[in-house]
Coordinates of C-alpha atoms in Angstrom, one line a residue:
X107 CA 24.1 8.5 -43.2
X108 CA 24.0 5.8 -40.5
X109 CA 25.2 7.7 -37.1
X110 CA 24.3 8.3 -33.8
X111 CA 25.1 10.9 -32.1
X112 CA 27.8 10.7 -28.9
X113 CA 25.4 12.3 -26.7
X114 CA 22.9 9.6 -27.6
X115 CA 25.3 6.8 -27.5
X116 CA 26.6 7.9 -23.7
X117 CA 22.7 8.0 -22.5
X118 CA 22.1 4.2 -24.1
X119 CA 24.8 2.9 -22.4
X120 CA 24.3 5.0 -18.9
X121 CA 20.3 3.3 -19.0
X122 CA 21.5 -0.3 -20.1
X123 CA 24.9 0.1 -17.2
X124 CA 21.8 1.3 -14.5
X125 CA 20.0 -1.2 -15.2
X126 CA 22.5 -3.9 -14.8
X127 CA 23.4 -2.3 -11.4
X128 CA 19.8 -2.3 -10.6
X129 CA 19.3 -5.8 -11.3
X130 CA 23.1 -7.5 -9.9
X131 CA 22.1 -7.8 -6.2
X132 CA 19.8 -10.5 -7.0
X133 CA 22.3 -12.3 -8.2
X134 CA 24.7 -11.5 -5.4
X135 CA 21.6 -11.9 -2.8
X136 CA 21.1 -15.5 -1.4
X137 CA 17.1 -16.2 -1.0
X138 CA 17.5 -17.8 2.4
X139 CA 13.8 -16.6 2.7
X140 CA 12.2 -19.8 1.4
X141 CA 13.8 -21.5 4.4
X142 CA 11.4 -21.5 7.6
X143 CA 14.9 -21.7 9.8
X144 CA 16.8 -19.1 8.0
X145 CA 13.6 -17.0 7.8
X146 CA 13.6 -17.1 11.7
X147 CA 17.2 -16.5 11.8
X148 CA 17.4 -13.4 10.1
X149 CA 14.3 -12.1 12.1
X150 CA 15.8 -12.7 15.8
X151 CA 19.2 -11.0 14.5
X152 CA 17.1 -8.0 12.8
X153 CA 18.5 -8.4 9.6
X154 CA 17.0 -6.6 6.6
X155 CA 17.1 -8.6 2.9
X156 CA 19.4 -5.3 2.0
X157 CA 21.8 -6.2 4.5
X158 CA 22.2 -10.0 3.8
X159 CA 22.6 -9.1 0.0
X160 CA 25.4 -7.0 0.9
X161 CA 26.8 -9.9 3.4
X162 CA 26.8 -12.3 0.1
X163 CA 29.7 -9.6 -1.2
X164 CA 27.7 -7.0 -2.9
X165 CA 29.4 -3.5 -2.2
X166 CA 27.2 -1.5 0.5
X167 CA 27.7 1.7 -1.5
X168 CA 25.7 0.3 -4.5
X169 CA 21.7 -0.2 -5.2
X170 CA 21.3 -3.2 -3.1
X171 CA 17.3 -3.0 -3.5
X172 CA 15.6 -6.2 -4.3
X173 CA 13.1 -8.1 -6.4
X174 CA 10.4 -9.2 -3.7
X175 CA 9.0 -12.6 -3.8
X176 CA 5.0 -13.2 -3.7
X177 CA 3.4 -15.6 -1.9
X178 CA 3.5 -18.4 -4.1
X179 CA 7.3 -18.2 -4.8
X180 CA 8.3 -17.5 -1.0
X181 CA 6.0 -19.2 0.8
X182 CA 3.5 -17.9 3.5
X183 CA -0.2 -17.7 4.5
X184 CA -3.4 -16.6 3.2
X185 CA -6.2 -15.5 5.2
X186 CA -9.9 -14.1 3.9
X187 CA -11.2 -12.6 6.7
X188 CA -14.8 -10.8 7.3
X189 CA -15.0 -8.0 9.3
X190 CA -18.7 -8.4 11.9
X191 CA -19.5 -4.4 11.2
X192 CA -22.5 -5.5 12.9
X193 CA -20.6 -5.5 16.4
X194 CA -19.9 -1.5 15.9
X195 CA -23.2 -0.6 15.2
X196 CA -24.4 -2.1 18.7
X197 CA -21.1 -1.1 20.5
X198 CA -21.8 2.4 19.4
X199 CA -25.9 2.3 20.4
X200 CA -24.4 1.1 24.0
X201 CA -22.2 4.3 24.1
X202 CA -25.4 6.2 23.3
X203 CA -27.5 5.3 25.8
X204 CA -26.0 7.2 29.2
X205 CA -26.9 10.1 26.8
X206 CA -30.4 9.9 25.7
X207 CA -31.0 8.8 29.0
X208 CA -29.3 12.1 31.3
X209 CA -31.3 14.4 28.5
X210 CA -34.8 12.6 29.2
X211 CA -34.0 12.5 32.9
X212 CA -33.6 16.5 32.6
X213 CA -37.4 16.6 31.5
X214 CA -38.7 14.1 33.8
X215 CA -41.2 16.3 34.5
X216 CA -42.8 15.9 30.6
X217 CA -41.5 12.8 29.9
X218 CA -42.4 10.7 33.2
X219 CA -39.3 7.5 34.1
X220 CA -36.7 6.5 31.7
X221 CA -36.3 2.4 31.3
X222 CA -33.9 0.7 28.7
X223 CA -35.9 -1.7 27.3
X224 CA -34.6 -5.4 25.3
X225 CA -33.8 -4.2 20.9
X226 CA -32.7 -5.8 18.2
X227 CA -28.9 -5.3 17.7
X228 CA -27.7 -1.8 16.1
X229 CA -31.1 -0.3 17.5
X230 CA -31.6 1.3 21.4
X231 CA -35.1 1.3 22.8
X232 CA -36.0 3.3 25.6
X233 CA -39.4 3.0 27.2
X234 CA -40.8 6.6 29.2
X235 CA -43.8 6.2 31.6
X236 CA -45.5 9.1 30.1
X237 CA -46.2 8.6 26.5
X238 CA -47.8 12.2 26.6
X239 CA -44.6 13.5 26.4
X240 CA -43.6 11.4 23.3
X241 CA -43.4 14.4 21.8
X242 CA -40.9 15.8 23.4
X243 CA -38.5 12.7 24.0
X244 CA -38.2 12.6 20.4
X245 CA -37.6 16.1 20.3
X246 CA -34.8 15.9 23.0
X247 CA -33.2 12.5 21.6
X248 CA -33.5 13.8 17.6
X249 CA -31.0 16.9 19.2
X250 CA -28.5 14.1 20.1
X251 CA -27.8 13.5 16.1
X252 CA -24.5 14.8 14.3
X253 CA -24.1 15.3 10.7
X254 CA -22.6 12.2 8.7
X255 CA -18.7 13.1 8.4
X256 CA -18.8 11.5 4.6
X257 CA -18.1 12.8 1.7
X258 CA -21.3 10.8 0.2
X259 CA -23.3 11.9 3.4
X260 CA -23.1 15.6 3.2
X261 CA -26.4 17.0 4.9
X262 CA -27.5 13.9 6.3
X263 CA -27.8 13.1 10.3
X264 CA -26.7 9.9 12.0
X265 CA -29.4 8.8 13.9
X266 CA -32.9 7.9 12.9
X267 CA -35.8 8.5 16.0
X268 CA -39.2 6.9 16.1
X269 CA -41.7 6.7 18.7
X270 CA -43.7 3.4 19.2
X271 CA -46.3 3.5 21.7
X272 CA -44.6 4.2 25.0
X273 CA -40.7 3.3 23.1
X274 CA -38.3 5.6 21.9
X275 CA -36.2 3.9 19.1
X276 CA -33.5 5.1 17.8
X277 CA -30.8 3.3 15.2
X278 CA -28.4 4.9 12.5
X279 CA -29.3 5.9 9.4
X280 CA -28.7 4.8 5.9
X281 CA -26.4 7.0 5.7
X282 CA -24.6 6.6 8.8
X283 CA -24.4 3.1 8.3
X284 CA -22.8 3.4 4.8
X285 CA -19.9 5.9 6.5
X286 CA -19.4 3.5 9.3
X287 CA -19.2 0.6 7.7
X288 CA -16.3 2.6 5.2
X289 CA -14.5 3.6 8.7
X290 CA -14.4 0.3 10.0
X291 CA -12.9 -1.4 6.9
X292 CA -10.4 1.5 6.7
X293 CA -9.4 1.0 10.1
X294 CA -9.5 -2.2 10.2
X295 CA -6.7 -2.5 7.0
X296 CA -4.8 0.3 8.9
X297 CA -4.5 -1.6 11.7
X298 CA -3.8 -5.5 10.4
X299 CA -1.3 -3.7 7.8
X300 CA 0.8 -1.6 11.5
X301 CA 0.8 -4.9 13.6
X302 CA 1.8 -7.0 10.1
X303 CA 4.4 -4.0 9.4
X304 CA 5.7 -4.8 12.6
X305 CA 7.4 -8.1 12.0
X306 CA 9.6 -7.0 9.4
X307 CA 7.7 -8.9 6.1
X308 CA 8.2 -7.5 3.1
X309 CA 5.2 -6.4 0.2
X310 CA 2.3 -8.2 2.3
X311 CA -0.8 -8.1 0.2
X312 CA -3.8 -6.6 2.6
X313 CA -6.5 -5.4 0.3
X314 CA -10.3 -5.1 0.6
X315 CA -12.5 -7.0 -0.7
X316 CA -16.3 -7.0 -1.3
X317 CA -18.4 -4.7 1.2
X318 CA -16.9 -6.6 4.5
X319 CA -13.8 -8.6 3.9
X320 CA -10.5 -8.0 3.6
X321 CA -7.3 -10.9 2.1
X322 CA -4.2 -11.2 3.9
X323 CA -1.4 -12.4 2.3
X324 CA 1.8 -12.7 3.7
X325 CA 4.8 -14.0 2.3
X326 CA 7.6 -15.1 4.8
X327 CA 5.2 -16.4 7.3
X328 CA 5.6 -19.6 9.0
X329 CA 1.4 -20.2 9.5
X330 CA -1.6 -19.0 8.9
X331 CA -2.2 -19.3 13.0
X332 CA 0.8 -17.4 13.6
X333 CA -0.4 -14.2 11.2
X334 CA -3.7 -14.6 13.0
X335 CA -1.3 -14.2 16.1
X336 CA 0.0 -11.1 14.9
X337 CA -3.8 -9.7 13.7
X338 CA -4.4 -10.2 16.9
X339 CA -1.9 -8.0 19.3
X340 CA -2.5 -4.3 20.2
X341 CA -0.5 -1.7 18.9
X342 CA 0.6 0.8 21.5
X343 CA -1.4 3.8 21.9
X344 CA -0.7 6.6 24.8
X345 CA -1.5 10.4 25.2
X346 CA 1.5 12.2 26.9
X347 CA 2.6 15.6 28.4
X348 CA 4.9 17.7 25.6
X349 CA 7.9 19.3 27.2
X350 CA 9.2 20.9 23.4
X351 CA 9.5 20.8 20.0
X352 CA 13.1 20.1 18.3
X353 CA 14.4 19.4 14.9
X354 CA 17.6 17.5 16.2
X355 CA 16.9 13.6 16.6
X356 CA 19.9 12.8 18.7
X357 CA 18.8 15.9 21.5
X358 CA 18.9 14.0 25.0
X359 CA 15.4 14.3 26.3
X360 CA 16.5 14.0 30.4
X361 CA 15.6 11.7 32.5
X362 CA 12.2 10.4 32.9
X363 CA 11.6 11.5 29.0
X364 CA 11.9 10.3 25.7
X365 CA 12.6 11.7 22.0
X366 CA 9.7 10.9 19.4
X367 CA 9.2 12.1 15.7
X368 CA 6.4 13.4 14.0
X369 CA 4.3 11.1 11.9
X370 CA 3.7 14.0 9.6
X371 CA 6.1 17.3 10.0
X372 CA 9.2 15.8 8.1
X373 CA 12.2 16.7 10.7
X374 CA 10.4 17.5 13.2
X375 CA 11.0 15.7 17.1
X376 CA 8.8 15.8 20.3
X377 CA 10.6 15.6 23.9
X378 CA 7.8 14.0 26.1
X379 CA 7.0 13.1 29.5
X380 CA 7.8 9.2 29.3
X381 CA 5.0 8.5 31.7
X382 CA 1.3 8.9 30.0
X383 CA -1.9 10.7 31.2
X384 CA -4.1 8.0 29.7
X385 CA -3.3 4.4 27.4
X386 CA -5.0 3.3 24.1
X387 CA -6.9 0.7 26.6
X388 CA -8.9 3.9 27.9
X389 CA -10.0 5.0 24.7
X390 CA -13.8 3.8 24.3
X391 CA -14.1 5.9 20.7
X392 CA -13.0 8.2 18.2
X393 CA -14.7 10.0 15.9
X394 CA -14.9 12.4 12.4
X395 CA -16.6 15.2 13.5
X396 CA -17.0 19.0 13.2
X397 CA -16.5 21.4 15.3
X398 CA -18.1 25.1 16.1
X399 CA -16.9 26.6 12.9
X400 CA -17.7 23.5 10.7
X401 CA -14.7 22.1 10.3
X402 CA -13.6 18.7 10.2
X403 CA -12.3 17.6 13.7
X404 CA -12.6 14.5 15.2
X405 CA -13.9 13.5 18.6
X406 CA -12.8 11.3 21.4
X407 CA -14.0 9.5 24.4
X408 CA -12.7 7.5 27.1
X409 CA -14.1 4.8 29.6
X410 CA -14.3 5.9 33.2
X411 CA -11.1 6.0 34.7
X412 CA -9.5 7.8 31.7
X413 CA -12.1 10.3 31.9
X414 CA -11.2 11.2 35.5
X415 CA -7.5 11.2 34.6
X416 CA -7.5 12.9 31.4
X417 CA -10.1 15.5 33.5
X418 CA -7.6 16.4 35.9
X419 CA -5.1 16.5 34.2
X420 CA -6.7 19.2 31.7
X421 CA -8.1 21.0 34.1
X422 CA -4.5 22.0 35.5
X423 CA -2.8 22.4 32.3
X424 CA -4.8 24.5 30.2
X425 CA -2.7 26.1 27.6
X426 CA -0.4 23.4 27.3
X427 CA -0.1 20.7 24.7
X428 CA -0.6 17.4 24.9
X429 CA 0.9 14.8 22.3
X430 CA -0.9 11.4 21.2
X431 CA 1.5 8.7 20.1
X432 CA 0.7 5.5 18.2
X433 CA 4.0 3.2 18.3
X434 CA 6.1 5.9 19.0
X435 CA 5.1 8.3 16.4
X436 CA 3.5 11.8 17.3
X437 CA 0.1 11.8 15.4
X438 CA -0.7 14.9 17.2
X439 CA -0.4 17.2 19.3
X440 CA -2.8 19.5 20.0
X441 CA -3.1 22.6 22.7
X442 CA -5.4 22.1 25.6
X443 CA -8.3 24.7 25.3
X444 CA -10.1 24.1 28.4
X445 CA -10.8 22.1 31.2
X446 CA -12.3 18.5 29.3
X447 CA -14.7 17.2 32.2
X448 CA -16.5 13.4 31.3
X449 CA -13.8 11.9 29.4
X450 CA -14.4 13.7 26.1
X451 CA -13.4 16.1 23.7
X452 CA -12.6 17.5 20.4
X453 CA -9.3 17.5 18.1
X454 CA -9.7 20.7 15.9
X455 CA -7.2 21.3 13.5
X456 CA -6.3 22.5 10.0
X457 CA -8.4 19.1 8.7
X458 CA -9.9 17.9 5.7
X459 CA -12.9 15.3 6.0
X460 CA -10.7 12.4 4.2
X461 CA -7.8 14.1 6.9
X462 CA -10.0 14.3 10.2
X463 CA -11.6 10.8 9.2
X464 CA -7.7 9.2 9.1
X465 CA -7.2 11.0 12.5
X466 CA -9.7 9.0 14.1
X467 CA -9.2 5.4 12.5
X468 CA -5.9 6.5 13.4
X469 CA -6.6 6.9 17.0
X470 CA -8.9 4.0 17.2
X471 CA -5.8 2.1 15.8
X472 CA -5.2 0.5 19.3
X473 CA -7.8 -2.0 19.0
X474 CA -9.7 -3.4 16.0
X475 CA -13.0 -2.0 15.4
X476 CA -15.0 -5.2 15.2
X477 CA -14.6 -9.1 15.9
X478 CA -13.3 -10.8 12.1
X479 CA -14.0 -14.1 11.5
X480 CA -11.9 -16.0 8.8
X481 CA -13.7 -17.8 6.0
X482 CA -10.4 -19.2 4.2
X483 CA -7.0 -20.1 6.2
X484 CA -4.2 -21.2 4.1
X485 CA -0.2 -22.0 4.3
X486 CA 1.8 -22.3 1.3
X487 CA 5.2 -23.9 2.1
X488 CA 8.4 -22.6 1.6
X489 CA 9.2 -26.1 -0.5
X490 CA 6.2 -25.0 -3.0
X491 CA 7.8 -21.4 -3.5
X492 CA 11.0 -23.3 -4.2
X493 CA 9.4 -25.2 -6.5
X494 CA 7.4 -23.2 -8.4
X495 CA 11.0 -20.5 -8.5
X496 CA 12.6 -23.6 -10.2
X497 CA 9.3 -24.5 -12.8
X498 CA 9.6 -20.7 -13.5
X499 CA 13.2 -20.5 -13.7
X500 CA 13.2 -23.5 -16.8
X501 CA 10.5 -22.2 -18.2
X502 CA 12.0 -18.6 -18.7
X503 CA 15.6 -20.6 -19.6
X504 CA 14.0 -22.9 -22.2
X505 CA 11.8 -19.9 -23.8
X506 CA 15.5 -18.3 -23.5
X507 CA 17.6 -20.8 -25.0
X508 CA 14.7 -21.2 -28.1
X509 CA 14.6 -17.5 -28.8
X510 CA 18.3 -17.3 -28.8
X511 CA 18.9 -20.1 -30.7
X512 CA 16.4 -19.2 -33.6
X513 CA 17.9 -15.9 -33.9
X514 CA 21.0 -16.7 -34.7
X515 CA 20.4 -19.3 -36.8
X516 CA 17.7 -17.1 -39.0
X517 CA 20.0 -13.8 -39.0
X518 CA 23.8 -14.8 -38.4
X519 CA 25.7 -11.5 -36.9
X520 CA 22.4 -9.9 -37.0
X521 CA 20.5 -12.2 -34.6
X522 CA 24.1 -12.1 -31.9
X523 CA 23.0 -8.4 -31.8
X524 CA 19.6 -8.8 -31.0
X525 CA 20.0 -11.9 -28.6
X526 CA 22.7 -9.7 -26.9
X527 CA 19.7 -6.8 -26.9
X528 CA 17.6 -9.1 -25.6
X529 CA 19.9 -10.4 -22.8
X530 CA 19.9 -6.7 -21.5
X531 CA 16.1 -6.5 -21.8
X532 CA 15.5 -9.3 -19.0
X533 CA 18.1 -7.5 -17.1
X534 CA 16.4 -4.1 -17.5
X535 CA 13.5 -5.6 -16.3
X536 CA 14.6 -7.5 -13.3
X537 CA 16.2 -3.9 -12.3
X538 CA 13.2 -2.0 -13.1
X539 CA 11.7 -4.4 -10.8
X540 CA 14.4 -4.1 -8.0
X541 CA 14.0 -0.5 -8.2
X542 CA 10.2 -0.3 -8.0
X543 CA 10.5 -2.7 -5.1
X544 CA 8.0 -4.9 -6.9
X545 CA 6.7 -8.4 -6.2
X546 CA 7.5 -11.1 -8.3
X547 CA 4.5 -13.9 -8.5
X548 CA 4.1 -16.7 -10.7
X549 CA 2.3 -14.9 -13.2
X550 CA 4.4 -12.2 -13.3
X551 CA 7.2 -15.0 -14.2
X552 CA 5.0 -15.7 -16.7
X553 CA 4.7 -12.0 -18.2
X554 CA 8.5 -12.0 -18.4
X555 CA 8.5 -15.8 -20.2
X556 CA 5.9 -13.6 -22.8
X557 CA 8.1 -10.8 -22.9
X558 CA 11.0 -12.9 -24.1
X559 CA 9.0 -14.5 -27.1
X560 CA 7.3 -11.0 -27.6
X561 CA 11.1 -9.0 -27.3
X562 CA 12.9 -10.4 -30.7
X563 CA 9.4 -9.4 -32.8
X564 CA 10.8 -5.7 -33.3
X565 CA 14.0 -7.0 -33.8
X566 CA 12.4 -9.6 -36.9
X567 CA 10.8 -6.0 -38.2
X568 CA 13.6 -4.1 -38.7
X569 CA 15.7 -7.2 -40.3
X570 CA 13.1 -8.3 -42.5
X571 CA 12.7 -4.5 -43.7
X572 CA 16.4 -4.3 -44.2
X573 CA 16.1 -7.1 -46.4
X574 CA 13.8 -6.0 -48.6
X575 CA 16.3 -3.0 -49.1
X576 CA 18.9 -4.8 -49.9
X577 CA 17.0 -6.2 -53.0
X578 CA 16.6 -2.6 -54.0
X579 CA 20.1 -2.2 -54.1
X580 CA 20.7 0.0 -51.2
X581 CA 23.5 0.4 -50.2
X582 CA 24.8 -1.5 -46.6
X583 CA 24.6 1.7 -44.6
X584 CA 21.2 3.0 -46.2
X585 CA 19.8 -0.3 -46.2
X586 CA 20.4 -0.4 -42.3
X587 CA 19.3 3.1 -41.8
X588 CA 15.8 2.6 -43.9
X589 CA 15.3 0.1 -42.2
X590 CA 14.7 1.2 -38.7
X591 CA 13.1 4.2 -40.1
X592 CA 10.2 2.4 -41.9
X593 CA 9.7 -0.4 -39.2
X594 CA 9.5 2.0 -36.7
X595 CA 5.5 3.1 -36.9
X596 CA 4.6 -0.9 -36.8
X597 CA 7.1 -1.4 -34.1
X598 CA 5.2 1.1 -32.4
X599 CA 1.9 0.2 -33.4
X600 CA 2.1 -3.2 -31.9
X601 CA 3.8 -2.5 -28.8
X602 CA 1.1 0.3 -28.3
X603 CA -1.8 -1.9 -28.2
X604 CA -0.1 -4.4 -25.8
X605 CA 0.9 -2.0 -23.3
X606 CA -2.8 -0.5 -23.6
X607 CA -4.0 -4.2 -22.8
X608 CA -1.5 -4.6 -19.7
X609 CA -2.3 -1.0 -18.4
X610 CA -6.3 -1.9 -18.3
X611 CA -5.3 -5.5 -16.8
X612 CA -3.7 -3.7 -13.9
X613 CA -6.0 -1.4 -12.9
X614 CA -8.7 -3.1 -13.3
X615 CA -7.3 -6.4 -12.2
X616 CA -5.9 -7.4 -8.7
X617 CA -3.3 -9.8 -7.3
X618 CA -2.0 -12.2 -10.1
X619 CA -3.7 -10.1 -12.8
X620 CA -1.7 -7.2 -11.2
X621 CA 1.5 -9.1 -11.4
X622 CA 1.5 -10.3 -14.9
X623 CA 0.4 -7.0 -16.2
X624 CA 3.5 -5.1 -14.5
X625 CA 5.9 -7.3 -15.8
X626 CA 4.1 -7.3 -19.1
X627 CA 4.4 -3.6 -19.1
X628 CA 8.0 -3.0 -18.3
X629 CA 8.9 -6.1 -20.8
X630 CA 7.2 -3.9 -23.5
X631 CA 8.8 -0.5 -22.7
X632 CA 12.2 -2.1 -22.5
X633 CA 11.8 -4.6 -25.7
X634 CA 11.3 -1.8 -27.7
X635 CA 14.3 0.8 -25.8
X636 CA 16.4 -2.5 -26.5
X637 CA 15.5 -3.0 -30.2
X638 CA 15.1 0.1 -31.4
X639 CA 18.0 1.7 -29.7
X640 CA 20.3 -0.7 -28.4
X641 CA 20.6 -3.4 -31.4
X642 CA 20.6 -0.1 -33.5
X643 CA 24.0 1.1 -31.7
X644 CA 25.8 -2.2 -31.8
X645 CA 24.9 -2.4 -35.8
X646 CA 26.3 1.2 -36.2
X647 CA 29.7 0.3 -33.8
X648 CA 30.2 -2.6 -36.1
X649 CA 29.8 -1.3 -38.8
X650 CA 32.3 2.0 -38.3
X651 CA 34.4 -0.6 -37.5
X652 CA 34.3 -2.9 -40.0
X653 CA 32.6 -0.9 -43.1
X654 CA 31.4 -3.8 -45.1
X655 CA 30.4 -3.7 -48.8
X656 CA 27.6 -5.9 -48.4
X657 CA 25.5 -7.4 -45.9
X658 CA 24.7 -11.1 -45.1
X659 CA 21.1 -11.3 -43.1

């Protein structure tokens, strides 16, 4: 018989009720976003997009989550930018010489005068007065070289030494040079995607791409000299004295402190001496490292001045621990071991590799890594978003209107059901969306313009199929019921083989691809949860209600 049971019927209704929810405070929420002056408005008061939906007269106790615009529909700027990798390698060689050149003074004796000699960038040359003792230097310098902190470079060293007549020449290894060059990418999105966080802009697009560049894309921005403004500040780094731990956010801290959480203990609150031992603008370098046991730690070292003040103040607080904060979040705090003499020293820790190697890009957030130059600068205008929202907006209405219209017409009372079904499935999509926190682009407009051509194609299925039983003199109710049963594996078929080809499109694809294949996916999941369950209640509501001897479709 054709039934459904109530459980069934009360979960249909509960999905379709959430996802109307879901999607109503877009409807509520006016997109004063595309407006440079409203844009800057609502960033000097410190509104969120949340709060001004709820302002427009959506309740504040319901979803107020919302669809995000992309670049092209908001408006915003586009950088490419390529990250000069080739500036750490010699800022690193630089660091290196004070200590080749304090372990060859130690065997002067062998070795003869140590002279830092002219090299090509990335390399350090050091010329001794006594190439006898070649030898030697290279035995001395080779005992400067760490294992590569990679998981690729397991076993390898970082520094390659030669001897060329009276020169020592040393420069990174293959290996070395692949790891860095990972590191300095990794921090350099960590740190563009903090100071871009910063503003307030919602679902920028900060990806690598290639072996050294990386594309900003940033909707809600007014120029593509302004985001290179905001690239361009330096987050606040700072290493401070820990008075205790607490788990209560709102504990007073005294005077002179201050109350900071954890970056990663959930609940968990530092009270800290407001005043710190050294600043970010001390730190010359940090590190993935291991330490005596060999386990992933990560070293650090500062420039001159924060050596001596980081010195003395380890020296007389042994036993204590010490917190480092990155823009007012603890990212550690370990215990002082020991007196840390020359402005160095070791973070040990329950670390992985992939963990000790975020530590450091993490501590090295303070400043970017390397010089960037941008190849492509671009600003899309806030009239252009507007624009293309209003192409995209007829587009998905005409495709709307056509579908609509040619359903009815082609299946009477049948085609009302399933141009009410799919009515629901564009709003089960937008609220999907909402919920996910997704960006809407152009083509992702465009995968939900699809969607409504490809969402009444189950629908045609199951009516044609419930035709054909009708000439077999079926009864109304069996007809119906056969029906969905025996459309059901090619309903399935098809929709399978779409949402294989969107799944592939989005992870193998990126930006726009990325965009049409989401909303290509969540059309198909809900274009089939709309036909095959939805339409399929309304028919059997009607036809308890009704209970018609025949059926006209």
């Amino acid at each position: 018989m054709l039934q459904i049971d109530t459980w069934k019927r009360v979960l249909i209704w509960a999905l379709v009720v959430a996802g109307l929810v879901l999607a109503a405070p877009n409807l509520f929420y006016n997109r004063v976003e595309t407006h440079n002056d409203a844009v800057k408005a609502i960033e000097t008061s410190g509104a969120t997009p949340e709060r001004e939906a709820q302002a427009a007269g959506w309740p504040n106790w319901l979803p107020s989550d919302l669809v995000n615009l992309g670049l092209d529909l908001r408006g915003g700027a586009h950088l490419l930018a390529e990250v000069k990798v080739a500036d750490v390698y010699a800022a690193r060689m630089e660091a290196l010489w004070p200590d080749v050149r304090d372990i060859l003074r130690d065997a002067r004796d062998e070795v003869g005068t140590v002279r830092l000699q002219p090299s090509e960038p990335g390399t350090l040359r050091v010329r001794i007065s006594n190439p006898e003792g070649m030898a030697r230097a290279l035995e001395l310098v080779r005992g400067l070289a760490q294992p590569v902190v990679s998981l690729t470079g397991a076993g390898a060293t970082d520094l390659q030494v030669a001897g060329e007549g009276s020169d020592i020449v040393v420069s990174f290894s293959e290996a070395e040079k692949q790891a860095t060059d990972e590191r300095t990418l990794r921090q350099s999105l960590e740190i563009i995607r903090r100071r871009i966080d910063e503003v307030g802009t919602r679902e920028p697009t900060i990806q690598r791409q290639g072996a050294d560049r990386i594309l900003i894309q940033v909707p809600g921005i007014g120029s593509a000299a302004e985001l290179k403004d905001i690239i361009g500040t330096t987050a606040q780094l700072t290493f401070q004295p820990v008075i205790s731990r607490s788990t209560n956010a709102n504990e007073s801290p005294g005077v002179g402190n201050e109350i900071l959480p954890s970056q990663n203990e959930d609940g968990v609150y530092y009270i800290l001496e407001q005043a710190p031992v050294v600043t970010g603008e001390e730190l010359v370098d940090a590190q993935p490292s291991y330490d005596q046991n060999g386990r992933p730690a990560v070293n650090f070292r500062f420039n001159p001045s924060g050596a001596r003040k980081f010195g003395d103040y380890t020296a007389e607080n042994i036993g204590s621990p010490f917190a480092i904060v990155l823009d007012d979040e603890v990212i550690s705090a370990p215990v002082i071991q020991s007196h840390i003499p020359g402005g160095s020293g070791i973070i040990t820790g329950n670390f992985s590799v992939e963990e000790s190697t975020n530590l450091a890009v993490l501590l090295r957030a303070g400043a970017l890594p390397a010089g960037m130059e941008f190849l492509e600068e671009r600003t899309i205008g806030p009239e252009l978003g507007q624009d293309s929202i209003e192409a995209g907006k007829l587009a998905t209405g005409v495709a709307f209107a056509a579908v609509l219209v040619f359903m009815f017409l082609s299946y009477g009372l049948f085609g009302l059901f399933a141009n009410v079904a799919l009515i629901l499935n564009i709003a089960l999509i937008m609220g999907i969306l909402s919920l996910i926190g997704a960006t809407l682009t152009l083509p992702g407009i465009a995968g939900i313009v699809l969607t409504v051509g490809m969402a009444v194609d189950a629908n045609v299925l199951i009516f044609e199929r419930i035709r054909e039983e009708l000439k077999s003199a079926r009864g109304p109710a069996r007809a119906i019921e056969l029906g969905y049963e025996r459309a059901l594996s090619a309903i399935v078929d098809a929709n399978i083989t779409t949402f294989i080809t969107a799944v592939i499109l989005y992870v193998m694809g990126s930006g726009p691809v990325r965009g049409f294949a989401i909303t290509l996916g969540l059309g198909i999941v809900t274009s089939v949860f709309t036909a095959i369950w939805v339409t399929r209640l309304l028919l059997v509501m009607w036809f308890e209600r009704r209970r018609p001897r025949t059926l006209e479709i």
